[in-house]
Structure formats: C-alpha cells, structure tokens
C-alpha cells in the first residue's frame, strides 16, 4: 500500500488471521495478535472483538484495547486505545469507513484521518487536512508515524465502517425472511 504522507506501507497477515502486522519505511511496526482458543467471529478479520484475547503492540510497546461488541449500531463498532499517557478512539463514521481521533470521543476538531479497508485487507486513508465548522477553520490534529501505524493496523485487523442501526435491522430481517 502507498500512503500519501508516509510512503510504502506493508501488511502481513500471519497464522491464518491470528496476527496482523503493519510496517513501513517511515512508521513504527504495529501488530494486533489474537491469543487463546475460542470461537472465531468470521465477520471480524482478526477473529474476535474480545479485548481479553487481543494484544496491540506499536514499536514494541503494549497498548490497551477496549472494544465494543460490534453489533447493530455504529457506536457498537468503537475501539478505545490507551497507553503511555495517550488515548485514541477508532469509530465507525460511514458504512465503509472508520475515523481515528485523538482522545476518548469525537469532538469535531480532533480527527486524525478516515480509514477504509476492503475484503483483501488493503487500507486507504484520507488524512484530515482542515476541519471547517460553521465557516471557521477549527484546530486539527496532525497525524504522526505512530497514529499512521495505529490506524492501518486497526483497519486491517477489525475492518471499517458500519451501517446505521435501522438499515442494519431491516437487512437482518430481510435475510432471515428471504434467505438466498
């Protein structure tokens, strides 16, 4: 993958999806690894959204993952990341993309970038250049090599995007009533 700010980004999917590793010429290596023997969720590339069975490392340092279950609402696809006096939120923004924000909630002026992953684990990012609110340019958070690694490894490991709740309920009901 080629990132507009950080150059070449490499993704390795190891052990049948138990580990995703991101590395690049100007970013630290980041990995998410699944441990333990438990039921694997096929809708999640890493196989689980249970933080007890996941480990996030960036440049060899561990970070805590607090994952919502990923069910019907967009909010249920949130991932809180904390460690080393830092905090981020990786949250569904559209049916296809997640946004990475600095801090524990999206305020409109703390967005770092929007990440989109496809079924082949390719990730594309739109770095946030400028945030306009009510015609005024708001403070923005610049990306760093660490947040680049973080966003890419989360997008590849957990996928991106989520439907709004009502369309998801209708889609689930239609599938149940009219299986193909």
mmCIF file of C-alpha atoms in Angstrom:
data_model
loop_
_atom_site.group_PDB
_atom_site.id
_atom_site.type_symbol
_atom_site.label_atom_id
_atom_site.label_comp_id
_atom_site.label_asym_id
_atom_site.label_seq_id
_atom_site.Cartn_x
_atom_site.Cartn_y
_atom_site.Cartn_z
ATOM 1 C CA UNK A 1 0.000 0.000 0.000
ATOM 2 C CA UNK A 2 1.179 3.534 -0.648
ATOM 3 C CA UNK A 3 0.341 6.264 1.853
ATOM 4 C CA UNK A 4 0.311 9.900 0.716
ATOM 5 C CA UNK A 5 2.255 11.059 3.811
ATOM 6 C CA UNK A 6 4.264 8.061 4.973
ATOM 7 C CA UNK A 7 5.205 6.226 1.781
ATOM 8 C CA UNK A 8 5.181 2.457 1.385
ATOM 9 C CA UNK A 9 3.147 0.524 3.978
ATOM 10 C CA UNK A 10 3.385 -3.273 4.254
ATOM 11 C CA UNK A 11 0.730 -5.525 5.764
ATOM 12 C CA UNK A 12 1.404 -9.098 6.828
ATOM 13 C CA UNK A 13 -1.430 -11.393 7.851
ATOM 14 C CA UNK A 14 0.062 -14.298 9.809
ATOM 15 C CA UNK A 15 -1.076 -17.581 11.315
ATOM 16 C CA UNK A 16 -4.344 -17.762 9.382
ATOM 17 C CA UNK A 17 -5.507 -14.359 10.590
ATOM 18 C CA UNK A 18 -4.295 -14.591 14.199
ATOM 19 C CA UNK A 19 -1.937 -11.655 13.665
ATOM 20 C CA UNK A 20 -1.823 -8.511 11.526
ATOM 21 C CA UNK A 21 1.469 -6.595 11.274
ATOM 22 C CA UNK A 22 1.930 -3.162 9.683
ATOM 23 C CA UNK A 23 5.362 -1.779 8.866
ATOM 24 C CA UNK A 24 6.826 0.838 6.578
ATOM 25 C CA UNK A 25 9.809 2.927 5.693
ATOM 26 C CA UNK A 26 8.841 5.844 7.931
ATOM 27 C CA UNK A 27 6.424 4.369 10.503
ATOM 28 C CA UNK A 28 6.907 2.137 13.544
ATOM 29 C CA UNK A 29 5.894 -1.514 13.294
ATOM 30 C CA UNK A 30 2.443 -2.188 14.768
ATOM 31 C CA UNK A 31 0.699 -5.517 15.356
ATOM 32 C CA UNK A 32 -2.557 -6.915 16.663
ATOM 33 C CA UNK A 33 -2.367 -10.544 17.769
ATOM 34 C CA UNK A 34 -5.198 -12.876 18.816
ATOM 35 C CA UNK A 35 -4.475 -15.446 21.506
ATOM 36 C CA UNK A 36 -6.356 -18.329 23.039
ATOM 37 C CA UNK A 37 -8.642 -20.976 21.666
ATOM 38 C CA UNK A 38 -12.179 -19.674 21.404
ATOM 39 C CA UNK A 39 -14.908 -19.281 18.828
ATOM 40 C CA UNK A 40 -13.769 -17.164 15.873
ATOM 41 C CA UNK A 41 -16.045 -14.444 14.509
ATOM 42 C CA UNK A 42 -15.982 -14.606 10.736
ATOM 43 C CA UNK A 43 -17.203 -11.001 10.404
ATOM 44 C CA UNK A 44 -14.016 -9.686 12.062
ATOM 45 C CA UNK A 45 -10.714 -10.147 10.162
ATOM 46 C CA UNK A 46 -8.718 -10.826 13.381
ATOM 47 C CA UNK A 47 -11.461 -13.229 14.523
ATOM 48 C CA UNK A 48 -12.650 -11.560 17.745
ATOM 49 C CA UNK A 49 -13.683 -8.276 19.318
ATOM 50 C CA UNK A 50 -12.903 -9.561 22.822
ATOM 51 C CA UNK A 51 -10.028 -7.454 24.132
ATOM 52 C CA UNK A 52 -9.026 -10.177 26.599
ATOM 53 C CA UNK A 53 -7.769 -12.214 23.641
ATOM 54 C CA UNK A 54 -6.008 -9.385 21.774
ATOM 55 C CA UNK A 55 -2.664 -7.656 22.111
ATOM 56 C CA UNK A 56 -1.680 -4.393 20.396
ATOM 57 C CA UNK A 57 1.999 -3.513 20.084
ATOM 58 C CA UNK A 58 3.411 -0.386 18.462
ATOM 59 C CA UNK A 59 7.181 -0.164 18.212
ATOM 60 C CA UNK A 60 7.392 -2.941 20.822
ATOM 61 C CA UNK A 61 5.225 -1.098 23.380
ATOM 62 C CA UNK A 62 1.889 -2.521 24.533
ATOM 63 C CA UNK A 63 -1.361 -0.562 24.334
ATOM 64 C CA UNK A 64 -4.767 -1.444 25.793
ATOM 65 C CA UNK A 65 -7.741 -2.141 23.534
ATOM 66 C CA UNK A 66 -11.290 -1.654 24.794
ATOM 67 C CA UNK A 67 -13.639 -2.886 22.071
ATOM 68 C CA UNK A 68 -17.378 -2.533 21.803
ATOM 69 C CA UNK A 69 -19.111 -5.744 20.617
ATOM 70 C CA UNK A 70 -19.783 -4.673 17.011
ATOM 71 C CA UNK A 71 -23.472 -5.458 16.620
ATOM 72 C CA UNK A 72 -26.281 -3.231 15.300
ATOM 73 C CA UNK A 73 -25.345 0.405 15.904
ATOM 74 C CA UNK A 74 -22.315 2.344 14.646
ATOM 75 C CA UNK A 75 -21.379 3.091 18.259
ATOM 76 C CA UNK A 76 -21.034 -0.644 18.869
ATOM 77 C CA UNK A 77 -18.028 -0.695 16.493
ATOM 78 C CA UNK A 78 -15.927 1.656 18.637
ATOM 79 C CA UNK A 79 -12.426 0.802 19.775
ATOM 80 C CA UNK A 80 -10.769 2.774 22.582
ATOM 81 C CA UNK A 81 -6.961 2.632 22.604
ATOM 82 C CA UNK A 82 -4.950 3.763 25.627
ATOM 83 C CA UNK A 83 -1.395 3.572 26.846
ATOM 84 C CA UNK A 84 1.739 5.589 27.528
ATOM 85 C CA UNK A 85 -0.295 8.679 28.531
ATOM 86 C CA UNK A 86 -2.143 8.694 25.196
ATOM 87 C CA UNK A 87 -5.702 7.845 24.127
ATOM 88 C CA UNK A 88 -7.430 7.423 20.784
ATOM 89 C CA UNK A 89 -10.832 6.370 19.507
ATOM 90 C CA UNK A 90 -11.323 4.352 16.303
ATOM 91 C CA UNK A 91 -15.006 4.629 15.447
ATOM 92 C CA UNK A 92 -17.329 3.946 12.520
ATOM 93 C CA UNK A 93 -18.047 7.112 10.556
ATOM 94 C CA UNK A 94 -19.806 5.813 7.420
ATOM 95 C CA UNK A 95 -20.978 2.436 6.122
ATOM 96 C CA UNK A 96 -17.438 1.906 4.766
ATOM 97 C CA UNK A 97 -15.008 3.968 6.875
ATOM 98 C CA UNK A 98 -13.748 4.432 10.420
ATOM 99 C CA UNK A 99 -12.254 7.632 11.790
ATOM 100 C CA UNK A 100 -9.264 7.778 14.123
ATOM 101 C CA UNK A 101 -9.493 10.599 16.652
ATOM 102 C CA UNK A 102 -7.233 11.785 19.419
ATOM 103 C CA UNK A 103 -8.804 11.387 22.865
ATOM 104 C CA UNK A 104 -11.750 9.337 24.037
ATOM 105 C CA UNK A 105 -14.552 10.917 21.982
ATOM 106 C CA UNK A 106 -15.015 12.675 18.652
ATOM 107 C CA UNK A 107 -15.364 16.425 19.156
ATOM 108 C CA UNK A 108 -15.140 17.521 15.540
ATOM 109 C CA UNK A 109 -11.692 19.068 15.905
ATOM 110 C CA UNK A 110 -9.690 16.016 16.970
ATOM 111 C CA UNK A 111 -9.974 13.841 13.850
ATOM 112 C CA UNK A 112 -6.679 12.450 12.535
ATOM 113 C CA UNK A 113 -7.943 10.578 9.475
ATOM 114 C CA UNK A 114 -10.581 8.350 7.854
ATOM 115 C CA UNK A 115 -9.596 4.730 7.156
ATOM 116 C CA UNK A 116 -11.278 2.366 4.688
ATOM 117 C CA UNK A 117 -10.379 -1.338 4.409
ATOM 118 C CA UNK A 118 -11.558 -3.786 1.762
ATOM 119 C CA UNK A 119 -12.008 -7.573 1.838
ATOM 120 C CA UNK A 120 -8.391 -8.050 0.691
ATOM 121 C CA UNK A 121 -7.114 -6.134 3.779
ATOM 122 C CA UNK A 122 -5.992 -3.180 1.652
ATOM 123 C CA UNK A 123 -6.391 0.049 3.598
ATOM 124 C CA UNK A 124 -6.803 3.558 2.238
ATOM 125 C CA UNK A 125 -6.606 6.654 4.440
ATOM 126 C CA UNK A 126 -7.759 10.222 3.955
ATOM 127 C CA UNK A 127 -5.689 12.334 6.323
ATOM 128 C CA UNK A 128 -7.662 15.206 7.789
ATOM 129 C CA UNK A 129 -6.203 18.424 6.378
ATOM 130 C CA UNK A 130 -8.663 21.004 7.573
ATOM 131 C CA UNK A 131 -11.805 20.959 9.647
ATOM 132 C CA UNK A 132 -14.449 23.597 8.962
ATOM 133 C CA UNK A 133 -17.248 24.194 11.429
ATOM 134 C CA UNK A 134 -19.773 26.990 10.857
ATOM 135 C CA UNK A 135 -17.438 28.563 8.289
ATOM 136 C CA UNK A 136 -14.494 28.707 10.683
ATOM 137 C CA UNK A 137 -11.376 26.563 10.311
ATOM 138 C CA UNK A 138 -11.045 24.621 13.551
ATOM 139 C CA UNK A 139 -7.936 23.268 15.213
ATOM 140 C CA UNK A 140 -6.940 19.928 13.725
ATOM 141 C CA UNK A 141 -4.752 17.111 14.945
ATOM 142 C CA UNK A 142 -1.800 16.247 12.735
ATOM 143 C CA UNK A 143 -1.045 12.614 12.013
ATOM 144 C CA UNK A 144 2.193 11.123 13.295
ATOM 145 C CA UNK A 145 4.073 7.985 12.276
ATOM 146 C CA UNK A 146 2.602 6.279 15.381
ATOM 147 C CA UNK A 147 -1.013 7.228 14.554
ATOM 148 C CA UNK A 148 -0.417 6.126 10.965
ATOM 149 C CA UNK A 149 0.649 2.660 12.153
ATOM 150 C CA UNK A 150 -2.213 2.544 14.643
ATOM 151 C CA UNK A 151 -4.909 3.413 12.096
ATOM 152 C CA UNK A 152 -3.650 0.981 9.473
ATOM 153 C CA UNK A 153 -3.324 -1.977 11.859
ATOM 154 C CA UNK A 154 -6.777 -1.363 13.390
ATOM 155 C CA UNK A 155 -8.434 -1.020 9.964
ATOM 156 C CA UNK A 156 -6.832 -4.236 8.705
ATOM 157 C CA UNK A 157 -7.499 -6.194 11.933
ATOM 158 C CA UNK A 158 -11.110 -5.166 12.571
ATOM 159 C CA UNK A 159 -12.378 -3.856 9.237
ATOM 160 C CA UNK A 160 -14.024 -0.488 8.763
ATOM 161 C CA UNK A 161 -17.475 1.045 8.552
ATOM 162 C CA UNK A 162 -20.880 0.165 9.928
ATOM 163 C CA UNK A 163 -24.461 0.624 8.818
ATOM 164 C CA UNK A 164 -26.803 2.847 10.751
ATOM 165 C CA UNK A 165 -28.983 0.812 13.129
ATOM 166 C CA UNK A 166 -32.283 0.976 11.256
ATOM 167 C CA UNK A 167 -30.918 -0.186 7.856
ATOM 168 C CA UNK A 168 -28.969 -2.943 9.631
ATOM 169 C CA UNK A 169 -32.147 -4.195 11.337
ATOM 170 C CA UNK A 170 -34.046 -4.181 8.022
ATOM 171 C CA UNK A 171 -31.191 -6.009 6.271
ATOM 172 C CA UNK A 172 -31.083 -8.646 9.036
ATOM 173 C CA UNK A 173 -34.864 -9.133 8.912
ATOM 174 C CA UNK A 174 -34.800 -9.433 5.104
ATOM 175 C CA UNK A 175 -32.033 -12.041 5.296
ATOM 176 C CA UNK A 176 -33.986 -14.035 7.878
ATOM 177 C CA UNK A 177 -37.231 -13.898 5.898
ATOM 178 C CA UNK A 178 -35.772 -14.360 2.412
ATOM 179 C CA UNK A 179 -32.598 -16.483 2.603
ATOM 180 C CA UNK A 180 -30.765 -16.888 -0.680
#
